[in-house]
Coordinates of C-alpha atoms in Angstrom, one line a residue:
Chain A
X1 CA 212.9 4.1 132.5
X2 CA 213.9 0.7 133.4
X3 CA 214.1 0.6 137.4
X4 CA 213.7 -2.4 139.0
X5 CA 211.9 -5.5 138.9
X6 CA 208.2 -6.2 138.7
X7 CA 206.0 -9.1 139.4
X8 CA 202.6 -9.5 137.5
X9 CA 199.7 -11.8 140.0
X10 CA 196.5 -12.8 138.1
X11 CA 194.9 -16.3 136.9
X12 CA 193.9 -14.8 133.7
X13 CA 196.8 -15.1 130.8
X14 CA 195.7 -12.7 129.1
X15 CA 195.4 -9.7 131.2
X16 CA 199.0 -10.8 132.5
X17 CA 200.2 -10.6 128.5
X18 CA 198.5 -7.0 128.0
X19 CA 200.1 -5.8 131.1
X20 CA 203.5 -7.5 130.6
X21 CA 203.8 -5.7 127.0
X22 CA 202.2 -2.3 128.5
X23 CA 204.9 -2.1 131.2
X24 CA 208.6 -3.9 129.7
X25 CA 209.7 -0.7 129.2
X26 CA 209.3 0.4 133.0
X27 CA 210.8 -2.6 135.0
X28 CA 214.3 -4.0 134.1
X29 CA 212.5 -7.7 134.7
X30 CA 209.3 -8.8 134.8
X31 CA 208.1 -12.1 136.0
X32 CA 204.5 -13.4 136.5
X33 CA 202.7 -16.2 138.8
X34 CA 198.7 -17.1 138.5
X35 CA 197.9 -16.8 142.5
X36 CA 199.8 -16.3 145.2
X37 CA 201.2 -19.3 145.7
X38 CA 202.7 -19.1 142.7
X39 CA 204.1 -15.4 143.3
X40 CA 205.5 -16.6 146.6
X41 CA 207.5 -19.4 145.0
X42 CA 209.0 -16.5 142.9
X43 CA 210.0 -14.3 145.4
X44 CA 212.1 -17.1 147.0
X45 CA 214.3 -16.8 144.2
X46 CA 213.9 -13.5 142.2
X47 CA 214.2 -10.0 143.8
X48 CA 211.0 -8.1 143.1
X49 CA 210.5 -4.9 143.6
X50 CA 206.6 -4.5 142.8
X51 CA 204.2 -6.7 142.9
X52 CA 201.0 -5.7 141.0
X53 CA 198.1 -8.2 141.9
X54 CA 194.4 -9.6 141.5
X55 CA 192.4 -9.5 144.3
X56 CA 190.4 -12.8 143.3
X57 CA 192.4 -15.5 142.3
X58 CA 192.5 -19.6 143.0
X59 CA 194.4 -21.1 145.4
X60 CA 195.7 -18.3 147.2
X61 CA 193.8 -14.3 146.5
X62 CA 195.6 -10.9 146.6
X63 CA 194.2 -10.7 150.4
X64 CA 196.3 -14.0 151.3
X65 CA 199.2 -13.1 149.4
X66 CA 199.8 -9.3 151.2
X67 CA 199.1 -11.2 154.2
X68 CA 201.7 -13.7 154.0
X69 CA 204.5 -11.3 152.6
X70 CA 203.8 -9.0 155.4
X71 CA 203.4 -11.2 158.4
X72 CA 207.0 -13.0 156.6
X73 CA 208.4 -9.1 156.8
X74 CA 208.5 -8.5 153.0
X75 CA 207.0 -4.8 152.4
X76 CA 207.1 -5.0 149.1
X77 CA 205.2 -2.1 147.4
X78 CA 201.7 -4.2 146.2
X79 CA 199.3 -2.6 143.6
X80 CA 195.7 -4.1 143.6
X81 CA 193.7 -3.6 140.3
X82 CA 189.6 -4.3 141.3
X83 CA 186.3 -4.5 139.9
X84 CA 183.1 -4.3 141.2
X85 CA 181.7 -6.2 144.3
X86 CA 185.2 -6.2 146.2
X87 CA 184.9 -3.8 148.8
X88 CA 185.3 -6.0 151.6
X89 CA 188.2 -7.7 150.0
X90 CA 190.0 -4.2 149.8
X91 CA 189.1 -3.4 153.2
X92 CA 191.2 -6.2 154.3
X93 CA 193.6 -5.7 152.1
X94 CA 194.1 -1.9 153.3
X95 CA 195.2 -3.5 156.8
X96 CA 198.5 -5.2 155.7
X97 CA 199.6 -2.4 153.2
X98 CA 198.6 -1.5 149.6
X99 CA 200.5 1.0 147.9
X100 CA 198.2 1.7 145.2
X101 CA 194.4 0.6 143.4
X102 CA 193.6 0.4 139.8
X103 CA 190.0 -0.1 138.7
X104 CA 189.3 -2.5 136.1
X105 CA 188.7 -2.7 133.4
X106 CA 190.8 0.6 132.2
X107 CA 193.6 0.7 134.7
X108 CA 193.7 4.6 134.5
X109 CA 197.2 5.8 135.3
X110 CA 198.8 2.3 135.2
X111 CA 202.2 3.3 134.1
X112 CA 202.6 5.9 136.6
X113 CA 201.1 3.8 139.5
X114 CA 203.9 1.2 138.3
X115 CA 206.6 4.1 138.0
X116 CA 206.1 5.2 142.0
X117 CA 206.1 1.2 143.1
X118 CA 209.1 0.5 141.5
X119 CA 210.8 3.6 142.4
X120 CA 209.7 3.3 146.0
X121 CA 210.2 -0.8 146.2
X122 CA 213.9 0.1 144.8
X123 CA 214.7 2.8 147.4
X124 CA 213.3 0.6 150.2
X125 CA 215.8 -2.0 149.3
X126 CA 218.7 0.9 149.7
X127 CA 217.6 2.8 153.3
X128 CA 219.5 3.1 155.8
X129 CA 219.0 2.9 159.6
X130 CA 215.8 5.0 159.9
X131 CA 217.2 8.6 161.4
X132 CA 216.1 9.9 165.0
X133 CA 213.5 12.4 165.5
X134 CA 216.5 14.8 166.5
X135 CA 217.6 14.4 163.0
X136 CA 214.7 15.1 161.5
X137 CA 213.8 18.3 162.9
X138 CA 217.5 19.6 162.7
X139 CA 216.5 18.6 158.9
X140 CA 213.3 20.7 158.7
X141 CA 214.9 23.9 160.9
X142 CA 217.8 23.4 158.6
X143 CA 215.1 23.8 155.4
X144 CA 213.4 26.8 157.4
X145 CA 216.3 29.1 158.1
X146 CA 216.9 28.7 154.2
X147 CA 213.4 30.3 154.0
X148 CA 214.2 32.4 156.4
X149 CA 217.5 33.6 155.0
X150 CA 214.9 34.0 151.5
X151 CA 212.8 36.2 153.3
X152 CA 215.4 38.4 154.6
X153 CA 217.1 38.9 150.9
Chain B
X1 CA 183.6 32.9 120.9
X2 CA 181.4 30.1 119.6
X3 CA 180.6 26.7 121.0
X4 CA 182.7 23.9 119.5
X5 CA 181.4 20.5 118.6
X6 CA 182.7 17.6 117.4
X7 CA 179.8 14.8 115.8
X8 CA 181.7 10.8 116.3
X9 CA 178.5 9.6 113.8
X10 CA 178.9 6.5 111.6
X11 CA 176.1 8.3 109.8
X12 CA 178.1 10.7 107.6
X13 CA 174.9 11.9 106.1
X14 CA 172.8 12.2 109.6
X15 CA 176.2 14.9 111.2
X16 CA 176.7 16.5 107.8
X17 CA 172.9 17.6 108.2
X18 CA 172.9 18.5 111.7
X19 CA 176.0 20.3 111.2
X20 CA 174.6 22.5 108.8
X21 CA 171.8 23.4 110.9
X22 CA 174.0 23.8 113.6
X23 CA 176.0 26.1 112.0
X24 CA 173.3 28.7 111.3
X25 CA 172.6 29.0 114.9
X26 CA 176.6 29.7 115.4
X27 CA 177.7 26.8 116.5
X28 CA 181.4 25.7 115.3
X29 CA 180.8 22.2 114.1
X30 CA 183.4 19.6 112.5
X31 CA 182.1 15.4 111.7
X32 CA 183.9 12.1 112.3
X33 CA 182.9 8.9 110.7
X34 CA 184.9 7.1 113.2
X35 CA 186.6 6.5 116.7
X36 CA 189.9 7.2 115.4
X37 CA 189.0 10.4 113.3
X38 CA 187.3 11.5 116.4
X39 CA 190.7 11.5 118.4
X40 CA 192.6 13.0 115.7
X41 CA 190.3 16.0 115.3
X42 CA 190.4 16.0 119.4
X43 CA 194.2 16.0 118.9
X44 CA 194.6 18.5 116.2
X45 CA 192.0 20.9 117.9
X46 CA 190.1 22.2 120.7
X47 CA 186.3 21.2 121.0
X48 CA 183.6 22.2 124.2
X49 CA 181.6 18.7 123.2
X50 CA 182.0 15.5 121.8
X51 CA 178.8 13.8 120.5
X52 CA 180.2 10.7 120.1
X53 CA 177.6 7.5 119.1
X54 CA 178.1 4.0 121.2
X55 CA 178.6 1.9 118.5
X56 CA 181.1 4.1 116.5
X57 CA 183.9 1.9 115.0
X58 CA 187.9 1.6 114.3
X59 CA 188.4 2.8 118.0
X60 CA 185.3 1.9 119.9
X61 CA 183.9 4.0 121.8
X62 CA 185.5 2.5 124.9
X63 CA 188.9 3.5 123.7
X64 CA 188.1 6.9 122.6
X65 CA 186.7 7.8 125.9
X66 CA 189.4 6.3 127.6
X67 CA 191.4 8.3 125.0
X68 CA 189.5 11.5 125.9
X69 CA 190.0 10.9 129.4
X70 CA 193.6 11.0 129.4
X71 CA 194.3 14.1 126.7
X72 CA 191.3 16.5 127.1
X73 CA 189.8 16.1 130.5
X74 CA 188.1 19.2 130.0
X75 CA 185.9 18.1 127.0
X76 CA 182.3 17.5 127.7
X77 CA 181.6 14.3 126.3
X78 CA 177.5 13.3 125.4
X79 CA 177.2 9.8 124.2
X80 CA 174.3 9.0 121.3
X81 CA 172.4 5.8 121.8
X82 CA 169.0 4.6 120.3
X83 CA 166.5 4.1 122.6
X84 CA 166.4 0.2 123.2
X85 CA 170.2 0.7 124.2
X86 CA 169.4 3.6 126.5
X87 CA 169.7 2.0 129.8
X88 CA 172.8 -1.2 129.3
X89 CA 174.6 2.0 127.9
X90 CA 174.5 4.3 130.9
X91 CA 175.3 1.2 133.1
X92 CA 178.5 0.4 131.1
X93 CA 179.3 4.0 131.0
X94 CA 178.9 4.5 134.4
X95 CA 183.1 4.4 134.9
X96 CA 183.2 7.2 132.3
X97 CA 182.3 10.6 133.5
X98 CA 180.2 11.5 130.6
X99 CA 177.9 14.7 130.6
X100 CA 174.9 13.5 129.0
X101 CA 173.5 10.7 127.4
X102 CA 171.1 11.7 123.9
X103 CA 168.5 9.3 122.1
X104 CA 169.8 8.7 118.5
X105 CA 168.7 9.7 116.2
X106 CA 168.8 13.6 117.8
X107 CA 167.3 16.9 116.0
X108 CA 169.1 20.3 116.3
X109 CA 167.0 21.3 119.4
X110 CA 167.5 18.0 121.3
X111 CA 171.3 18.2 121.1
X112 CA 171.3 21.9 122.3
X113 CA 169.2 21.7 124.8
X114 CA 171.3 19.1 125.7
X115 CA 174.1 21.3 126.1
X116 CA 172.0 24.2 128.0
X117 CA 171.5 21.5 130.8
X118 CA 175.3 20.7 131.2
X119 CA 176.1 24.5 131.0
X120 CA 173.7 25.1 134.1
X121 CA 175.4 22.2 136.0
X122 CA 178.8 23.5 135.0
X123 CA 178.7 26.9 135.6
X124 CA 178.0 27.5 138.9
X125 CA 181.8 26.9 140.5
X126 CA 184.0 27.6 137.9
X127 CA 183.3 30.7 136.8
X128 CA 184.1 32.3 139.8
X129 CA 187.6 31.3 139.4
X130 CA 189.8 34.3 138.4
X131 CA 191.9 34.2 135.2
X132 CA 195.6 32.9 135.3
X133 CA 196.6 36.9 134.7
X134 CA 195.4 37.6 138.3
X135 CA 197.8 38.4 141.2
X136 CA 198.4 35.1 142.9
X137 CA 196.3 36.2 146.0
X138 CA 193.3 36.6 143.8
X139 CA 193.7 33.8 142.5
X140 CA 193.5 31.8 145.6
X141 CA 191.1 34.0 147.2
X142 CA 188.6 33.2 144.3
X143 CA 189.4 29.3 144.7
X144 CA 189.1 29.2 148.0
X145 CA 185.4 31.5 147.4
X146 CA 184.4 29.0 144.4
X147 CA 185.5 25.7 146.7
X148 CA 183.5 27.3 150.0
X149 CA 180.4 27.4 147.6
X150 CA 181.0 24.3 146.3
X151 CA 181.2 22.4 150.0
X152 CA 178.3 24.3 151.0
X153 CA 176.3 22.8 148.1
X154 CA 177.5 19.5 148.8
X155 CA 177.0 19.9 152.6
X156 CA 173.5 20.8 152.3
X157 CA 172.1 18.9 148.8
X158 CA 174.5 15.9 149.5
X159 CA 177.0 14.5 147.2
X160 CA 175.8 13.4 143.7
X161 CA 177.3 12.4 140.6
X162 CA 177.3 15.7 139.3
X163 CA 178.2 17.4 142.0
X164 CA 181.5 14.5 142.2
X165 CA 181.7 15.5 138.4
X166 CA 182.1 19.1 140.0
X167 CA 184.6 18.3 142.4
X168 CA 186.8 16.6 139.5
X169 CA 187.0 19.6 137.7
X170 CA 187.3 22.1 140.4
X171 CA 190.1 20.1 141.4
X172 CA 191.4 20.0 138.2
X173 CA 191.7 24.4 138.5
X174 CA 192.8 24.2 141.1
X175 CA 196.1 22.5 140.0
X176 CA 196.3 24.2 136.8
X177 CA 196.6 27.1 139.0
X178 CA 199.4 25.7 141.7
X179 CA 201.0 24.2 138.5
X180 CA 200.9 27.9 136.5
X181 CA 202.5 29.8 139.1
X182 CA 205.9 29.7 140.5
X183 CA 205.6 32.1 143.6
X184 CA 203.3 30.2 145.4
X185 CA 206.2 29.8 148.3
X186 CA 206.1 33.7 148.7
X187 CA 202.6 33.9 149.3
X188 CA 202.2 31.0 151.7
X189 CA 205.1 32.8 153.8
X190 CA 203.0 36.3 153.9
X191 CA 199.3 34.9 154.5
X192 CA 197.3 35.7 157.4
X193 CA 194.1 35.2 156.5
X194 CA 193.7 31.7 156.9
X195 CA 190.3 31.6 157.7
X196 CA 188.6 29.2 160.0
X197 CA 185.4 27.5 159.2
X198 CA 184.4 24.5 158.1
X199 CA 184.1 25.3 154.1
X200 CA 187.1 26.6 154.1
X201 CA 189.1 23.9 155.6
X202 CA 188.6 21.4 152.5
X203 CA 189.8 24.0 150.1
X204 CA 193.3 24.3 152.2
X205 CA 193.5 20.7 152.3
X206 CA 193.3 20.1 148.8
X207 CA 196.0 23.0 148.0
X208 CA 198.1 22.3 150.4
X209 CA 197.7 18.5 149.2
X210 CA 198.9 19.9 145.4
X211 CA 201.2 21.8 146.3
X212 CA 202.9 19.1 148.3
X213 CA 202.4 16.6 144.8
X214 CA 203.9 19.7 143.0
X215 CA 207.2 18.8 145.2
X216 CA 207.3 15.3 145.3
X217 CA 207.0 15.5 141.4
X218 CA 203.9 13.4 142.0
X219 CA 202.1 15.0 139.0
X220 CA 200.4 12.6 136.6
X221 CA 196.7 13.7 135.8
X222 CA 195.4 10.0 137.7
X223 CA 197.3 10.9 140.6
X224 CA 196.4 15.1 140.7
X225 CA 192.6 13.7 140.2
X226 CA 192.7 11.4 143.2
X227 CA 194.7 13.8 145.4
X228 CA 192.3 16.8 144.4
X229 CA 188.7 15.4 144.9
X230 CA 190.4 13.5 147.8
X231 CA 191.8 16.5 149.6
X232 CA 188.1 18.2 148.7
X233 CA 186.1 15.3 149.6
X234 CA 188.0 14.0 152.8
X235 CA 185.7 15.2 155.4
X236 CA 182.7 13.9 153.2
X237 CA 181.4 11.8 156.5
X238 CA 180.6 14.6 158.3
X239 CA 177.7 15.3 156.4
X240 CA 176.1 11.9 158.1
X241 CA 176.5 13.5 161.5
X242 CA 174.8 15.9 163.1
X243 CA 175.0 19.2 162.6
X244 CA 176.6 20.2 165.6
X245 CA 179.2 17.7 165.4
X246 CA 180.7 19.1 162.4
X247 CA 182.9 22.0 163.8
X248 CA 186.1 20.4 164.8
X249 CA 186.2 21.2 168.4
X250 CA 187.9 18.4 169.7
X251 CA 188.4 20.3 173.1
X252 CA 184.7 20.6 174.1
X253 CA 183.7 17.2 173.0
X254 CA 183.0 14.2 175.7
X255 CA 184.0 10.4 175.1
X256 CA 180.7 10.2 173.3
X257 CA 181.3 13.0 170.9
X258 CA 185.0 12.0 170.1
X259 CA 183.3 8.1 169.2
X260 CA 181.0 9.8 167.2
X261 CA 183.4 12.2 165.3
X262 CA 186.0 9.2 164.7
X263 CA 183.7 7.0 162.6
X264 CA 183.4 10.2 159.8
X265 CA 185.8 8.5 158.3
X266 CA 183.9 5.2 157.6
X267 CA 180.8 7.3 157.1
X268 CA 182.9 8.9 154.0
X269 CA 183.2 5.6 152.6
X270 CA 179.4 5.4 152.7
X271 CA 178.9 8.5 150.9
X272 CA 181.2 7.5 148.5
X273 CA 179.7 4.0 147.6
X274 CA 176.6 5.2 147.1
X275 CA 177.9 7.3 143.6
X276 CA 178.4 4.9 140.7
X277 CA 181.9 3.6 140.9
X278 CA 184.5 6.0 142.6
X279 CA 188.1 4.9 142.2
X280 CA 189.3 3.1 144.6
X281 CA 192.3 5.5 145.8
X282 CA 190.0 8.3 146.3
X283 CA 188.1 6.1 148.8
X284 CA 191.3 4.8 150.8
X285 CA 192.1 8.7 150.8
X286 CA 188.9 9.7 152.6
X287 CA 188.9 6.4 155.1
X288 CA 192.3 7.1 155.8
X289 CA 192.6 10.6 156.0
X290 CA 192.7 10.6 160.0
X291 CA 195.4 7.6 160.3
X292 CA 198.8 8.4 161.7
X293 CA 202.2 7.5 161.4
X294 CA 202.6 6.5 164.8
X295 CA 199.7 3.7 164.4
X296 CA 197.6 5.8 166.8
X297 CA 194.9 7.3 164.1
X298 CA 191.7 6.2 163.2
X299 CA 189.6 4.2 162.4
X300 CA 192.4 1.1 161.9
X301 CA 195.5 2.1 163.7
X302 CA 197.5 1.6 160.3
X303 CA 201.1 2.4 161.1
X304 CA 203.4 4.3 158.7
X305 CA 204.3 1.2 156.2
X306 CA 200.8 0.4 155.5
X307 CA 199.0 3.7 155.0
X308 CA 198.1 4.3 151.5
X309 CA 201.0 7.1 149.6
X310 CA 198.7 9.0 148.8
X311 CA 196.6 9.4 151.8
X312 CA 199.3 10.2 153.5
X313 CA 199.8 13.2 151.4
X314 CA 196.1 14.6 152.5
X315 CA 196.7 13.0 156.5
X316 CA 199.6 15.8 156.8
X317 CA 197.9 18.9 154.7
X318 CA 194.4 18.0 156.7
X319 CA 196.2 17.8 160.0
X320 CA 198.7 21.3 159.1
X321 CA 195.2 22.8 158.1
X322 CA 193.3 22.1 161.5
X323 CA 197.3 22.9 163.2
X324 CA 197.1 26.4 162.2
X325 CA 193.2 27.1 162.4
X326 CA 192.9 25.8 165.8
X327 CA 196.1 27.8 167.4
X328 CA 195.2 30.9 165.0
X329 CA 198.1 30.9 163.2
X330 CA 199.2 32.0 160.0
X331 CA 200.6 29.2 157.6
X332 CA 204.4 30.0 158.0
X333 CA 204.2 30.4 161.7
X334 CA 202.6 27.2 162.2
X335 CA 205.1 25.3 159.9
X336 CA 207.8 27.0 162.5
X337 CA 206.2 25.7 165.4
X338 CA 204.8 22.3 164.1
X339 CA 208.1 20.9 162.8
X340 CA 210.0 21.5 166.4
X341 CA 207.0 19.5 168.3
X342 CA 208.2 15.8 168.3
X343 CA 204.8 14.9 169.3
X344 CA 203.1 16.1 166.3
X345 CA 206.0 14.9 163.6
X346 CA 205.9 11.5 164.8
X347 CA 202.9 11.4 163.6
X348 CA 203.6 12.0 159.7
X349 CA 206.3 10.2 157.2
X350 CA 209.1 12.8 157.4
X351 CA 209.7 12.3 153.2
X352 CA 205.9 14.2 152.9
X353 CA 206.4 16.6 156.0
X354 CA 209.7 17.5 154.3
X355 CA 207.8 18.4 150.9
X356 CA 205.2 20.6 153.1
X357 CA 207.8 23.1 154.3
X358 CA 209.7 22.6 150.5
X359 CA 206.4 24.2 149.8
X360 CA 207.4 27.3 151.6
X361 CA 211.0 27.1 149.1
X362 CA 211.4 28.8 146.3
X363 CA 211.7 25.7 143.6
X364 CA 215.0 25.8 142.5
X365 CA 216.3 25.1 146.7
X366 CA 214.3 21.5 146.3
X367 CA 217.3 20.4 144.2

């Protein structure tokens, strides 16, 4: 499934080639940056829909970066992948938004994390005005009286 | 039906051996020279055990564990090691739920008794499920008996790796069993004994969590783990605060109280870090599990765009739980009453309260 486009954060080359190969067939594109910096330089002029990122990195960390894409009104999904001794990093992070968390060094149920960000990251981009709470419960009674109408049958 | 065991040895001599023997005492017994004959005889057949030896080659052992992980969750898996490697082995391994760690080389009677200790942390939950040719109420009346027992345990002995180990695999039931049967929608619309204590709570969190995954199609085994041992686990905190404090009674609580119960959810976290590596999702589930939509939850006031997917999944089946114990309701009636009271679905992203009455659907009306 090719679904939109991803961006790969992390100083180290070669965890961003084994990623890159793991995932081209999930993203349509996938573009990289080394720290946040970086990654904010690409999102001025590619549309990303994902962002999976380091939490340590130079320059700017995976703390800075969700900070500034947040406070800038960017909600991209953001995955975080962690190791050991980062727990007060990923409490910070939790504040500003993280769709998702990978442990290092295995990144158990990568492709799927990746699947939901890019699926949720490409229907953010396509929402309309957010509907009333009127509309949402005529919505759920709609969805009841079907279960309702079940029960009666 | 015999035990099955699979010997990953680099030693073809040493497991030939300790096959034989193993053999006369009825055990069912193949060999593999290497990591990748080890996952091909994993894939080709079904084994109770894996012995597999930390230095096996052509797939370490790293990748056949990770292998293992992902295809037969259900294996127990018992890593060989000589001695002087003993202790950097369990500390890389650590990230791996392995059963058992054996001194290489092992006899006969060191590998079974092995075994009989795994067996008598094993068997005390699941095998009080019922079989998948039960009706659907026994079924979940036997989950919800096996999960009571296990959050007593927990509760009172505290939470240990094994006991975590547990939890993964109880969870793991616990979806086969949402995931085997289609009917569940009928008998969530009849049940009316819901039950209202505080072991029973966790095991209608982490159905109702399933279920909800079930109709979101969020069904990958990484995401059905988190979710289950989350939804089980969520209310882990309590167990740091007193006694007393542990009935959710928010009605007869003071200021005081309500401060107390709020910071469970941090104290969950501290439960949590205390077991060797947890993933990190199945913390932000249990710190999270009491934040809202509206940005007026606990313990950070997260509002609906930064609360973790997941956790939102458990915030909704943990707050529909404590909906219908506290106004003694059954299931279906409080689904009626809680969708029609803006205050309470303000409170919950409407694309996960919408799965939770799609839960009440027969499947086929999702589309």
């Amino acid at each position: 499934m090719t679904n939109g486009n991803l961006l790969i954060v992390d100083d180290e080359p070669l965890i961003v080639k084994n990623l890159k190969f793991t995932l081209e067939d999930y993203a349509s594109e996938i573009f990289t940056a080394a720290n946040g910096l970086e990654a904010i330089e690409v999102l001025k002029k590619e549309t990303v829909h994902c962002i999976i990122c380091d939490i340590n990195m130079p320059k700017m960390n995976g703390v800075d970066l969700i900070k500034a894409l947040r406070a800038a009104g960017n909600q991209v999904p953001m995955i975080f992948y962690t190791g050991h001794g980062n727990r007060e990093l990923m409490m910070e992070v939790i504040k500003y938004g993280a769709f998702d968390f990978l442990d290092k060094p295995n990144m158990e149920g990568l492709e799927d994390v990746i699947s939901r960000g890019l699926k949720a990251g490409f229907n953010r981009n396509d929402l309309e005005t957010p509907a009333t709470e009127d509309a949402y419960i005529s919505e759920f009674q709609l969805l009841l009286s079907e279960i309702d109408a079940e029960k009666k049958l | 039906m015999s035990t099955s065991i699979l010997l990953a040895e680099p030693d073809k001599k040493f497991s030939v051996e300790l096959k034989n023997e193993l053999m006369k005492s009825s055990f069912d017994v193949d060999v593999a020279v290497n990591g990748k004959e080890c996952q091909l005889k994993v894939f080709q057949k079904k084994f109770t055990y894996v012995v597999i030896n930390f230095e096996i080659q052509q797939h370490s052992v790293f990748e056949v564990l990770n292998y293992l992980k992902s295809n037969s969750s259900a294996i127990k898996i018992i890593v060989s090691v000589t001695s002087s490697r003993r202790d950097e082995v369990a500390e890389t391994l650590k990230k791996f739920v392995i059963s058992s760690v054996i001194t290489y080389p092992y006899t006969k009677s060191e590998l079974i008794a092995c075994i009989e200790v795994i067996k008598s942390i094993n068997s005390p939950f699941l095998s009080g499920l019922a079989s998948a040719d039960a009706t659907i109420e026994e079924q979940i009346k036997a989950a919800k008996e096996v999960t009571n027992k296990y959050i007593e345990t927990v509760y009172s002995q505290g939470l240990s790796p094994a006991l975590f180990d547990n939890g993964n695999k109880l969870g793991d039931a616990i979806h086969q069993m949402v995931m085997r049967n289609k009917d569940f929608h009928l008998v969530l619309q009849k049940i009316n004994d819901y039950g209202s204590d505080l072991t029973t709570h966790p095991f209608w969190v982490a159905f109702f969590s399933m279920l909800m995954c079930k109709t979101l199609n969020w069904d990958s085994p990484r995401t059905i783990q988190v979710i289950a041992i989350g939804g089980l686990l969520h209310d882990i905190g309590l167990t740091r605060l007193p006694k007393e404090m542990r009935e959710y009674r928010p009605e007869s609580w003071n200021s005081e109280q309500r401060a107390m119960y709020e910071i469970h959810p941090k104290l969950g976290i501290d439960v949590l870090q205390e077991m060797e590596k947890v993933p990190e999702p199945i913390i932000q589930i249990v710190y999270q599990h009491h934040e809202t939509s509206d940005g007026l939850g606990y313990p950070n006031l997260l509002s609906d765009t930064k609360i973790f997917p997941l956790a939102k999944v458990v915030i909704l089946a943990n707050h529909f739980s404590r909906f219908i114990m506290t106004k003694n309701l059954t299931p279906f009636e409080g689904l009626k009453e809680f969708i029609v009271d803006r205050g309470e679905i303000q409170k919950f992203d409407p694309v996960i309260i919408k799965s939770l009455i799609k839960c009440f659907m027969k499947a086929d009306k999702e589309k």
